[in-house]
Every structure is written in structure tokens, then in C-alpha cells.
mmCIF file of C-alpha atoms in Angstrom:
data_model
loop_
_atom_site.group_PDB
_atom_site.id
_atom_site.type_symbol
_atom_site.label_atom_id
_atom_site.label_comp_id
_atom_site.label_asym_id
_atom_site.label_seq_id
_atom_site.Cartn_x
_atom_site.Cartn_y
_atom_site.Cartn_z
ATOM 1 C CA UNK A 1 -19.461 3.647 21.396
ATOM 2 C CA UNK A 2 -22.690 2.897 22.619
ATOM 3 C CA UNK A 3 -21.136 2.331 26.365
ATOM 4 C CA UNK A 4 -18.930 5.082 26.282
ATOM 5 C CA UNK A 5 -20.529 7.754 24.683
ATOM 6 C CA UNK A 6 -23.055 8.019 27.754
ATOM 7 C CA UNK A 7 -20.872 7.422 30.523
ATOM 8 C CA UNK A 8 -18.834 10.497 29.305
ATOM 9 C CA UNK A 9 -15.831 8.679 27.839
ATOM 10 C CA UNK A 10 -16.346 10.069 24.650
ATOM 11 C CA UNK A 11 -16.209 13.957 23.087
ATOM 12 C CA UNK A 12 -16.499 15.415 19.944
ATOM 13 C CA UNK A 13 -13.716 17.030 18.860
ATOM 14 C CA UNK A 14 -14.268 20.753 18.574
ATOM 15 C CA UNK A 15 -10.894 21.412 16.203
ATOM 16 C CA UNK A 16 -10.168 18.724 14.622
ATOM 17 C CA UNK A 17 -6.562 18.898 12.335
ATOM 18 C CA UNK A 18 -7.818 16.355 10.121
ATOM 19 C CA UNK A 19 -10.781 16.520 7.247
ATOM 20 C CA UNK A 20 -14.302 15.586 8.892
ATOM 21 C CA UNK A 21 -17.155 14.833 7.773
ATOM 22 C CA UNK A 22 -17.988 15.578 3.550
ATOM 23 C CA UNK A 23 -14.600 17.268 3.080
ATOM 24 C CA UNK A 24 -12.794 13.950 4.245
ATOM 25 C CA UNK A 25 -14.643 11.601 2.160
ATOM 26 C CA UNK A 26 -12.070 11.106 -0.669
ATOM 27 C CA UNK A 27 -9.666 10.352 1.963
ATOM 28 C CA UNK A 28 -11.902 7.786 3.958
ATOM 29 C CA UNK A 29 -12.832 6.033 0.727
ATOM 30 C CA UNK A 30 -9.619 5.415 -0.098
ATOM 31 C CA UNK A 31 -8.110 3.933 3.479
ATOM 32 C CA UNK A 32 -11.109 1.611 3.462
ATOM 33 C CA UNK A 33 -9.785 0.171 0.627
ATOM 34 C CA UNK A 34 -6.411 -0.346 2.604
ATOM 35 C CA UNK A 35 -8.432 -1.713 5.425
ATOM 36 C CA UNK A 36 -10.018 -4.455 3.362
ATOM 37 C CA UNK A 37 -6.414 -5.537 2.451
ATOM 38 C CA UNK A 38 -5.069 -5.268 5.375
ATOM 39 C CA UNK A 39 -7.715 -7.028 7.594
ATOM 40 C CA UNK A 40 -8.130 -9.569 5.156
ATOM 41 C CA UNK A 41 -4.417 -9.996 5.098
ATOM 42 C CA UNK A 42 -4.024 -10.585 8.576
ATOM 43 C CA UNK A 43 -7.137 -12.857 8.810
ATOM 44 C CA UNK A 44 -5.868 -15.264 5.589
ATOM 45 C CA UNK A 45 -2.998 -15.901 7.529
ATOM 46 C CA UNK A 46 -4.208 -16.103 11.268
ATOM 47 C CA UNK A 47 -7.654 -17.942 10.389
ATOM 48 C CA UNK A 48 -7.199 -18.933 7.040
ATOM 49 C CA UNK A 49 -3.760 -20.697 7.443
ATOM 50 C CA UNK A 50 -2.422 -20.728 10.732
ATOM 51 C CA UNK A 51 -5.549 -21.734 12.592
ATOM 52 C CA UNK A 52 -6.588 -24.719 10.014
ATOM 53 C CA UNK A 53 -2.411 -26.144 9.675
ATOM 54 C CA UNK A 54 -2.538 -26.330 13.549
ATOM 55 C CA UNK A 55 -6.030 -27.707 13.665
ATOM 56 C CA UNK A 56 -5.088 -30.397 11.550
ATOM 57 C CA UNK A 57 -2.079 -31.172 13.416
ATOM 58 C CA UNK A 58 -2.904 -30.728 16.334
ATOM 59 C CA UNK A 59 -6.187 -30.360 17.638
ATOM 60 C CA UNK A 60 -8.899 -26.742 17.562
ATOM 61 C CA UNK A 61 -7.946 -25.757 20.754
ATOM 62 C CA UNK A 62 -4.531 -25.810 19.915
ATOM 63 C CA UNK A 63 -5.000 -23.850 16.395
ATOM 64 C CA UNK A 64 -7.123 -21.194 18.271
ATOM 65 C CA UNK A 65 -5.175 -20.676 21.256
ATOM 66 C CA UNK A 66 -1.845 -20.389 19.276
ATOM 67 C CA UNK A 67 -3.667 -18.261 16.221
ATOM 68 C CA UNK A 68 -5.131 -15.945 18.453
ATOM 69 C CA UNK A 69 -1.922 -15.499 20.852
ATOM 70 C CA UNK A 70 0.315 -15.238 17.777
ATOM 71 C CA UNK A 71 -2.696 -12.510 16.780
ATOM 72 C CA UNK A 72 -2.329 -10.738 20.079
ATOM 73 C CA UNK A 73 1.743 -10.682 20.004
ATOM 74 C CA UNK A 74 2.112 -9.550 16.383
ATOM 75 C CA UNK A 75 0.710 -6.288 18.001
ATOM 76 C CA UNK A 76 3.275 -5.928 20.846
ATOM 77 C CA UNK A 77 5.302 -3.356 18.484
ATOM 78 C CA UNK A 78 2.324 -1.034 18.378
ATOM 79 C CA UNK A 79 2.511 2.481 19.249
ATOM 80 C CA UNK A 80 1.036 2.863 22.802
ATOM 81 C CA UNK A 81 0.648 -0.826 23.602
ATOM 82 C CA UNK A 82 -0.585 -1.580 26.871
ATOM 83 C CA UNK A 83 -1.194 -5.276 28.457
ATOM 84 C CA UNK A 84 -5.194 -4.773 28.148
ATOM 85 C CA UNK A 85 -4.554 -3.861 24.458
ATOM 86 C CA UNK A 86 -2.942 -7.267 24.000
ATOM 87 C CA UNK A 87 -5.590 -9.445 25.464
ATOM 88 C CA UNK A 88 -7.995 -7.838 23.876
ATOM 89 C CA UNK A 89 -6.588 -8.653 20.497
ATOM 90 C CA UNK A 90 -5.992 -11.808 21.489
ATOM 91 C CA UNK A 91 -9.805 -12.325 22.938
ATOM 92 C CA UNK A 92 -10.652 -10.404 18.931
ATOM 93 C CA UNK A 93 -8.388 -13.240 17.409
ATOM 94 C CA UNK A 94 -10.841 -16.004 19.855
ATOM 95 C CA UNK A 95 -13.649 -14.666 18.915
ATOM 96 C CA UNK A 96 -13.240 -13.922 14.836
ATOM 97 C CA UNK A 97 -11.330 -17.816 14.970
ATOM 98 C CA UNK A 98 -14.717 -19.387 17.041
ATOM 99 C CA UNK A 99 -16.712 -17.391 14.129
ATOM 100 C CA UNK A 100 -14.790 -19.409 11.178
ATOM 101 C CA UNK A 101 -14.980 -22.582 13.310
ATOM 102 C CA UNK A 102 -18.719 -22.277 13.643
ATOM 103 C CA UNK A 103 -19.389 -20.830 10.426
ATOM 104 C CA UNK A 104 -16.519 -22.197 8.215
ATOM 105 C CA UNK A 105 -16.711 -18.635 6.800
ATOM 106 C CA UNK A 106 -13.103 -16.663 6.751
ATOM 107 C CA UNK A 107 -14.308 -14.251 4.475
ATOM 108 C CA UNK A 108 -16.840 -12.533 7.234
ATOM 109 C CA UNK A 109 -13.783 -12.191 9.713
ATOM 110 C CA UNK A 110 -12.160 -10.815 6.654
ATOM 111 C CA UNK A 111 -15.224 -8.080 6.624
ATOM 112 C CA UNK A 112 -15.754 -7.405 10.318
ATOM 113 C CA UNK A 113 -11.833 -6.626 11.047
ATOM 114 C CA UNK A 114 -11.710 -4.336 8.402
ATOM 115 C CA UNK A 115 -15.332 -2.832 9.514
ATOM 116 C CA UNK A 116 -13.622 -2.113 12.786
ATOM 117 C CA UNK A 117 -10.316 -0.915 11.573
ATOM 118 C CA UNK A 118 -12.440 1.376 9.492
ATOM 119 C CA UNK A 119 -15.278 2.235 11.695
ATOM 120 C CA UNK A 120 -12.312 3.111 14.506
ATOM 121 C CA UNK A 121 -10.007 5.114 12.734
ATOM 122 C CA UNK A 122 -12.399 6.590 9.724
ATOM 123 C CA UNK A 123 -15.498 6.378 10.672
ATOM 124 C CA UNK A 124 -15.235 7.569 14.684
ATOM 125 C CA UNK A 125 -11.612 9.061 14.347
ATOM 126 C CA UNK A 126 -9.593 7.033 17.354
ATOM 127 C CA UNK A 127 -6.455 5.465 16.955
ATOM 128 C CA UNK A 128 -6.130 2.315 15.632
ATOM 129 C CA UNK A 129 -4.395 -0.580 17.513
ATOM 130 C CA UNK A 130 -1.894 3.009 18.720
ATOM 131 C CA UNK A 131 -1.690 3.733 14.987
ATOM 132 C CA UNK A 132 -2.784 7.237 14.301
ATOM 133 C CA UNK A 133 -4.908 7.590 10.869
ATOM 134 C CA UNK A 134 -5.475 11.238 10.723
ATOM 135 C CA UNK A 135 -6.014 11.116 7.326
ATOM 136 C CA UNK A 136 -9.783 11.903 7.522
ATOM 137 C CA UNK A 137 -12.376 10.939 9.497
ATOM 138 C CA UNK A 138 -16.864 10.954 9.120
ATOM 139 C CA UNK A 139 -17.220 11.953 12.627
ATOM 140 C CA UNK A 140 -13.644 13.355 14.796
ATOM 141 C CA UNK A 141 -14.437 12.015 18.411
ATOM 142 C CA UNK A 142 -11.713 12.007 21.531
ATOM 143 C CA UNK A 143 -11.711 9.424 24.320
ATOM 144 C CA UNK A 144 -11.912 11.059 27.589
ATOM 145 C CA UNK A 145 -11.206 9.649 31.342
ATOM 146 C CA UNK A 146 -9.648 7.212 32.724
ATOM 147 C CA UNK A 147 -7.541 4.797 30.117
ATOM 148 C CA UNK A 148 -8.602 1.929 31.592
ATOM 149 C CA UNK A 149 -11.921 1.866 31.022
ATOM 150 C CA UNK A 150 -11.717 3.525 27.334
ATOM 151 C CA UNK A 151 -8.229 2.612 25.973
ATOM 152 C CA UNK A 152 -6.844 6.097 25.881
ATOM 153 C CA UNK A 153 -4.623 6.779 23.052
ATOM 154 C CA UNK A 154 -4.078 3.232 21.813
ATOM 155 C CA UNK A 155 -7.776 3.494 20.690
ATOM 156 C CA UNK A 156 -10.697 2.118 22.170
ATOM 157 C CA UNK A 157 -9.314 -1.331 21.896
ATOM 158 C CA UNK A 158 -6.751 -1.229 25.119
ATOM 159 C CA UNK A 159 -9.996 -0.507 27.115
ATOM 160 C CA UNK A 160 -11.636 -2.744 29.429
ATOM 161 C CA UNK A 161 -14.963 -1.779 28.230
ATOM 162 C CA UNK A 162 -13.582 -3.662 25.075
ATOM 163 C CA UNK A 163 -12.842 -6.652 27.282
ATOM 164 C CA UNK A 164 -16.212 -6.984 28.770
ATOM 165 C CA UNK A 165 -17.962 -6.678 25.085
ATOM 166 C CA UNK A 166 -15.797 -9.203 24.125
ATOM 167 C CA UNK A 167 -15.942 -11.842 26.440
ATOM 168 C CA UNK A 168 -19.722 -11.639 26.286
ATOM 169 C CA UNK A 169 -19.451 -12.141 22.332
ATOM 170 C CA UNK A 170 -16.971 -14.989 22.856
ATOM 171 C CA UNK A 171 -19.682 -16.899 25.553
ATOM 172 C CA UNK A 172 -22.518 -16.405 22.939
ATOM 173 C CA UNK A 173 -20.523 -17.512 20.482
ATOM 174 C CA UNK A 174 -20.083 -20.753 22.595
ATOM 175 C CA UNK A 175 -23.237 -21.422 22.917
ATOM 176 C CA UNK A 176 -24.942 -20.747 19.290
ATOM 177 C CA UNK A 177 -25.725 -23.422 17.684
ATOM 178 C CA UNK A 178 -24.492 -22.037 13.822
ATOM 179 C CA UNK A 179 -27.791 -24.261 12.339
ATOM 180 C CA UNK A 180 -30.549 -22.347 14.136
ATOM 181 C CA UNK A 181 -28.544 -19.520 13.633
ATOM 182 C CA UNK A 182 -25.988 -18.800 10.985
ATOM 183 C CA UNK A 183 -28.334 -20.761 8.299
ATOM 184 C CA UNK A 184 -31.149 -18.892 5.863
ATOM 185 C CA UNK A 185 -33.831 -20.783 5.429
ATOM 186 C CA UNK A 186 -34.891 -19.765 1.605
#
């Protein structure tokens, strides 16, 4: 949003056929429960299963390379699914399975996929991974210009602006050291 929105790539939607704003609340609340289930679904089993069995077997590199492809391709049946959209979701699954290597906490990938789920489709009003959530949105907003940089109708995901973000998160997650900075000092 914050790369988009001033380049142009982004537009308010003027008519929007879904609730906005205070009359869609109701409707929000509820998805974001389905969010939290669904994100944390899908990060139990990626993260919180697949990456640790082939970790142990294995070796890390193994369990996050396979977790985060396997990630990436349970996708591929998306509405509007593009070849960007897939490596980005396979660079997400890197990045969220570097967080619970570093952090040994699942439970704030858990959070953050359903944040963005939420904060895409309800929050923002874009498409989520192609899925269309129409069921109310905070704010209705339209991705405008060329697909490749913003992701078009899969949602901002299939975007290379999503690529770049990510790759930076994924080298500064390489190089934090989780003591100095994942741990409160009380």
C-alpha cells in the first residue's frame, strides 16, 4: 500500500457493490474470524508439521524449501494465478518458515497470514490469492496499471512490488540475530 498508493497503482473505488466502511462491519468481523482459521490452518500444517517432520529428517533447508514450495503450489488452483503470484507465495511461505525457525514461534505466522488475508480482502478490499471476498470491506480500493507491478486481479500478491518487499524481509530476516531482537528484556 504504502508503494503503490503514490505511484498511482491504487484508487478508491467510487461505487463500490459491496458494504464499506461502518455499514460492512458485521460482515468484516465475521470473515476475520474465518481468516484466523484459515491462516492458522494452513500455517499448522506448512510450519507447524510439514516444515519440523522434514527438518528432522532431513535437514532445515530441506523442510523450508519443500514447505514453502508445497505452500506456493497448493495455490496453483487459484482463480487468476499467474507465475509471479506463485513465487511470491512461495517467498511468503520462506519468509513466515525463517520467522518460526528464528523465533520457534508458529503462532505469530499463524497471526500475520491471517492479518494479511484480512487486511487484503477486508480491510483494503483486493482479491485475495484471485479469491474475491466482496463480502464487505473498511476501505473499497482498485489496483490500477500495469499487473506486473501491482498484481492486478489476483490481488496485490501476483505483483512484483510484492516480490521486492519480500525478498528484502527474507535478507533481514537472515541476518537478525532473534536474541538482540525477538527477546524482551523485562
Amino acid at each position: 500500500m504504502l508503494i503503490l498508493f503514490p505511484f498511482g497503482y491504487i484508487t478508491v473505488e467510487k461505487n463500490p457493490i459491496q458494504p464499506v466502511g461502518i455499514s460492512a462491519i458485521a460482515s468484516v468481523l465475521v470473515i476475520l474470524f474465518g481468516w484466523i482459521i484459515q491462516g492458522a490452518t494452513e500455517e499448522i500444517v506448512t510450519r507447524g508439521w510439514l516444515l519440523n517432520i522434514l527438518s528432522t529428517k532431513y535437514n532445515i533447508g530441506v523442510g523450508l524449501l519443500i514447505s514453502s514450495t508445497l505452500f506456493g503450489l497448493m495455490h496453483l488452483t487459484n482463480p487468476n494465478v499467474n507465475y509471479i503470484a506463485v513465487i511470491n507465495i512461495i517467498l511468503v511461505g520462506l519468509f513466515y518458515g525463517l520467522y518460526v525457525i528464528k523465533t520457534n514461534d508458529l503462532w505469530a505466522v499463524c497471526g500475520m497470514h491471517s492479518a494479511w488475508n484480512f487486511a487484503q480482502g477486508n480491510l483494503f478490499g483486493f482479491e485475495v490469492s484471485g479469491l474475491d471476498v466482496s463480502v464487505g470491506s473498511l476501505i473499497d480500493l482498485n489496483l490500477v496499471g500495469s499487473d506486473f507491478v501491482t498484481g492486478g486481479i489476483f490481488g496485490p500478491e501476483a505483483g512484483i512490488t510484492a516480490t521486492c518487499i519480500l525478498l528484502a524481509s527474507i535478507g533481514i530476516l537472515l541476518f537478525i540475530d532473534k536474541k538482540d531482537i525477538f527477546q524482551i528484556n523485562l
